[in-house]
PDB file of C-alpha atoms in Angstrom:
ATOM      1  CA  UNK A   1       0.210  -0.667  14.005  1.00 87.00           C
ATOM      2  CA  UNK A   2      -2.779  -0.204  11.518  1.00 95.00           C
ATOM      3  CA  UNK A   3      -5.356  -3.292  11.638  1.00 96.00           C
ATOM      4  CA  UNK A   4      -7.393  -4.453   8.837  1.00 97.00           C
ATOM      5  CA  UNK A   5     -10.391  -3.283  11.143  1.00 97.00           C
ATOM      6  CA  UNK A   6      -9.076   0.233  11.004  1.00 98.00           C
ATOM      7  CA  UNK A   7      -8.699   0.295   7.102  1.00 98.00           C
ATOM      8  CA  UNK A   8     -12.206  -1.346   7.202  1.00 98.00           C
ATOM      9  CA  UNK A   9     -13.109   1.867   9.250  1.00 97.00           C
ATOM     10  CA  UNK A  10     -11.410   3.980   6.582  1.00 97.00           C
ATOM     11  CA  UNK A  11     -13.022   2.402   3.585  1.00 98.00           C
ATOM     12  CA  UNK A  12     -16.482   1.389   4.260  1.00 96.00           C
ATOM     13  CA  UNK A  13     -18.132   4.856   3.991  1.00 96.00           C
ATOM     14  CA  UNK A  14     -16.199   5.759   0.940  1.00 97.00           C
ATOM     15  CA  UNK A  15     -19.089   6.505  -1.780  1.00 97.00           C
ATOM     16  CA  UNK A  16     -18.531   3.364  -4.055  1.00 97.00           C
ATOM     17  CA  UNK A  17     -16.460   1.281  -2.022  1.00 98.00           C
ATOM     18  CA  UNK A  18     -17.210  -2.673  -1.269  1.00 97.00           C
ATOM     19  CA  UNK A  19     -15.437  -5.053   0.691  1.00 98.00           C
ATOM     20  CA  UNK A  20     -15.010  -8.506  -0.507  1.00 97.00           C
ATOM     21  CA  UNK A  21     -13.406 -11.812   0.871  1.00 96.00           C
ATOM     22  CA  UNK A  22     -11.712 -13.202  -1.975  1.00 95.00           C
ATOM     23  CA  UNK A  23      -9.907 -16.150  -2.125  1.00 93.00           C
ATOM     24  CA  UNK A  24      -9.310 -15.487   2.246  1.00 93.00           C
ATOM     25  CA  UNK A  25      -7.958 -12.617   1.129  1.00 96.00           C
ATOM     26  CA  UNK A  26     -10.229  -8.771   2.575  1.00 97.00           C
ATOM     27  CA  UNK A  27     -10.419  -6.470  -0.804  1.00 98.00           C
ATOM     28  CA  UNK A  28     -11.647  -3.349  -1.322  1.00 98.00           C
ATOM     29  CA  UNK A  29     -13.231  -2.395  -4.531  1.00 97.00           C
ATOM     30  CA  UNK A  30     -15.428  -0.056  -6.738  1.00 98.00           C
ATOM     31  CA  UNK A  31     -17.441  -2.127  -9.403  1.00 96.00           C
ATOM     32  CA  UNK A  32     -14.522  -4.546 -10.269  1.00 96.00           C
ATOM     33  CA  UNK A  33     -11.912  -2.865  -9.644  1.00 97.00           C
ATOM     34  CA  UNK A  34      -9.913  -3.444  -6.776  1.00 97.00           C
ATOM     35  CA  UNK A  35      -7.777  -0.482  -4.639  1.00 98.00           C
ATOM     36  CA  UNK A  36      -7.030  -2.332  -1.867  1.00 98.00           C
ATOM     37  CA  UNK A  37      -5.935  -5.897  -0.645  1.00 97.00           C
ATOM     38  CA  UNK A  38      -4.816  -7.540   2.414  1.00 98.00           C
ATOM     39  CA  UNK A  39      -2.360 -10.907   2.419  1.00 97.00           C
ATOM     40  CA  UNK A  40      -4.066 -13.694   4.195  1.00 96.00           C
ATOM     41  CA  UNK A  41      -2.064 -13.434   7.357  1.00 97.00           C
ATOM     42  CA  UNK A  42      -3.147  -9.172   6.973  1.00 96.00           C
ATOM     43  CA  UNK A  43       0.586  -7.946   7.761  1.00 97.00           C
ATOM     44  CA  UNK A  44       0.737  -6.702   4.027  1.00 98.00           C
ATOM     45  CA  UNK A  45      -1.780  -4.501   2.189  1.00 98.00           C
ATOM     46  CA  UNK A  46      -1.105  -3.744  -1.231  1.00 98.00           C
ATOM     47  CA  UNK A  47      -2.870  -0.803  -2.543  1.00 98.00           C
ATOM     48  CA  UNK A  48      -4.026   1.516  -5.973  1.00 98.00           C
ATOM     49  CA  UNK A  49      -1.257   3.916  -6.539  1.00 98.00           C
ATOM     50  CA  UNK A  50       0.682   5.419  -9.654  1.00 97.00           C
ATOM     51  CA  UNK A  51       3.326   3.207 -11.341  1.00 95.00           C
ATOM     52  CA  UNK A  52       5.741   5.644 -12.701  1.00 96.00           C
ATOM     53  CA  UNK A  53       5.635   7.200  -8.919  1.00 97.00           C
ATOM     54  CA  UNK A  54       6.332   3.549  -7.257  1.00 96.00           C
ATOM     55  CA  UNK A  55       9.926   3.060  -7.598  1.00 96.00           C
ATOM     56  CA  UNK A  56      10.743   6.528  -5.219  1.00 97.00           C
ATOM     57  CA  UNK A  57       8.240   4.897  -2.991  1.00 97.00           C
ATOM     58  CA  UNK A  58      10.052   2.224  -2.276  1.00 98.00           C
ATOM     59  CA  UNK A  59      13.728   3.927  -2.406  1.00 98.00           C
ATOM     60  CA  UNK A  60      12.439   6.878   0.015  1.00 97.00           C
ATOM     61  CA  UNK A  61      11.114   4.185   2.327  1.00 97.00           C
ATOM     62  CA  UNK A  62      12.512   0.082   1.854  1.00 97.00           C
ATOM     63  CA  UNK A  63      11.252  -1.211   5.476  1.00 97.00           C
ATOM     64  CA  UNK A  64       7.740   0.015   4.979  1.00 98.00           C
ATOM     65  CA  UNK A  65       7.177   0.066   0.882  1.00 98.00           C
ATOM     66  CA  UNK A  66       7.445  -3.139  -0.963  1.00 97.00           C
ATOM     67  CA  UNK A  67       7.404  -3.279  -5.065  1.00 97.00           C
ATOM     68  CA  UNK A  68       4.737  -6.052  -5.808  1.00 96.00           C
ATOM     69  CA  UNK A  69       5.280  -9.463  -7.239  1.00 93.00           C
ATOM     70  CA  UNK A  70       6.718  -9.662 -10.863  1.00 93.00           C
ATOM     71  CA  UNK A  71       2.876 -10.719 -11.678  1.00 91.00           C
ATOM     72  CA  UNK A  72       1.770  -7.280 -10.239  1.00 91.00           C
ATOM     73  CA  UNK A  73       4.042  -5.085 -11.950  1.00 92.00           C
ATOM     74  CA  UNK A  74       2.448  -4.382 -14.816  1.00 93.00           C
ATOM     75  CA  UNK A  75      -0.913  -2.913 -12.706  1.00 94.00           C
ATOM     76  CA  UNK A  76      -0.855   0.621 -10.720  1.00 96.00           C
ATOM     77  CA  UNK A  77      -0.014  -1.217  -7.305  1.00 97.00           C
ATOM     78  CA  UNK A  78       2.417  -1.175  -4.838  1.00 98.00           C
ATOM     79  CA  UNK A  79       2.520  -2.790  -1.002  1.00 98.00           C
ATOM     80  CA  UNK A  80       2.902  -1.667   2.442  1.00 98.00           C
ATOM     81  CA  UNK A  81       4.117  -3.405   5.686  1.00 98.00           C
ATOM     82  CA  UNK A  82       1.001  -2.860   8.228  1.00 97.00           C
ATOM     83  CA  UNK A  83       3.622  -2.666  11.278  1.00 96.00           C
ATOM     84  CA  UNK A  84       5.223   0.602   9.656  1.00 97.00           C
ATOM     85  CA  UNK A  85       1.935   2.451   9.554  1.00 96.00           C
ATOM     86  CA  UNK A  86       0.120   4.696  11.412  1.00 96.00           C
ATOM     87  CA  UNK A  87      -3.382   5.629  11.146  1.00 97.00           C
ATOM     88  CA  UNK A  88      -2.836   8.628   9.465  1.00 97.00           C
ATOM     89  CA  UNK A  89      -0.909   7.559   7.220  1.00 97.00           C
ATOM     90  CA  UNK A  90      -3.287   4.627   6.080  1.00 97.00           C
ATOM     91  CA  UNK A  91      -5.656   6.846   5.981  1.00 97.00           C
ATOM     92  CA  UNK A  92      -3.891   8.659   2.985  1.00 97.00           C
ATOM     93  CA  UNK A  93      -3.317   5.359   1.426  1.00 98.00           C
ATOM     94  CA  UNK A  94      -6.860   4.296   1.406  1.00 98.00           C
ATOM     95  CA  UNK A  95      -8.445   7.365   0.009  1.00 97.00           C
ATOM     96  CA  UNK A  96      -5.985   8.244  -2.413  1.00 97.00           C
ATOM     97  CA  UNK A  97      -6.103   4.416  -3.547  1.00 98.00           C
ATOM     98  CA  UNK A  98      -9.949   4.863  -3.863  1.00 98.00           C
ATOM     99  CA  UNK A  99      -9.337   8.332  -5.697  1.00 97.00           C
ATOM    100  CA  UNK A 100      -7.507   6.708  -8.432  1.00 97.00           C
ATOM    101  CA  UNK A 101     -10.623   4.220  -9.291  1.00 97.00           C
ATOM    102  CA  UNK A 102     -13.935   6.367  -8.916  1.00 97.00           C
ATOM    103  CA  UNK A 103     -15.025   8.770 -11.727  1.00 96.00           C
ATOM    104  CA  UNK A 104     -13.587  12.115 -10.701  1.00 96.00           C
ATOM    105  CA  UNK A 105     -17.314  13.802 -10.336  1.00 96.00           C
ATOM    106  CA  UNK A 106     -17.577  10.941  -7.043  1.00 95.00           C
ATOM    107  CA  UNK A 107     -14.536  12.198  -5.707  1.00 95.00           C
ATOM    108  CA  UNK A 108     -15.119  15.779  -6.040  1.00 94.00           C
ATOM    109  CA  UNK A 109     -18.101  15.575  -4.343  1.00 93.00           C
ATOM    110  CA  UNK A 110     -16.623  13.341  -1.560  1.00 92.00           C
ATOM    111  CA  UNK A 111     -13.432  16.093  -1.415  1.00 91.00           C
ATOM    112  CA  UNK A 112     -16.328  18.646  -1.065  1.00 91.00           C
ATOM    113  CA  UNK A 113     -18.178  17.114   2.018  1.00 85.00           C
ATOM    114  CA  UNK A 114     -21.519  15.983  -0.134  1.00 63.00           C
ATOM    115  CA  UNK A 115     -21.477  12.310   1.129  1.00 55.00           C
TER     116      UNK A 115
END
């Protein structure tokens, strides 16, 4: 199981990336915009990823991916039971959730090694 420690891990060094207790709630963000979000009791983290790709999330995988709330649906987001992951995995999640809100020049040069 992947801890909000080991996302912490994950996201910290990303060029960009802030953490930020809002609300009790750990987010992850670049300037205002958040990727990443933990539910107070941190068994959920919901995370930056496509819309139109969302819905075959969820289908391929129903015990780990989660639609968000009705609120949510209209934003790029999408949620993940923290028992079904694995580091690796997170891993993935995180960075691609970061790709999707830094100017593409940051991520190049993060996808390059220059850090």
């Amino acid at each position: 199981m992947v801890t909000v420690e080991d996302v912490r891990r994950i996201a910290s060094p990303l060029p960009r990336s802030s953490e930020h207790l809002i609300r009790d709630r750990v987010k992850f963000r670049v300037g205002s915009i958040v990727y990443v979000a933990f539910s107070r009791d941190e068994t959920v983290m919901g995370f930056a990823f496509p819309k139109e790709e969302r819905s075959a999330l969820v289908a391929a995988e129903p015990d780990k991916f989660l639609m968000p709330d009705e609120r949510d649906l209209r934003y790029n987001w999408v949620l993940v039971r923290m028992s079904a992951l694995d580091l690796d995995e997170a891993r993935e999640l995180v960075v691609e959730a970061w790709r999707m809100v830094v100017p593409k020049k940051v991520y190049a040069a993060y996808a390059a090694g220059v850090r």
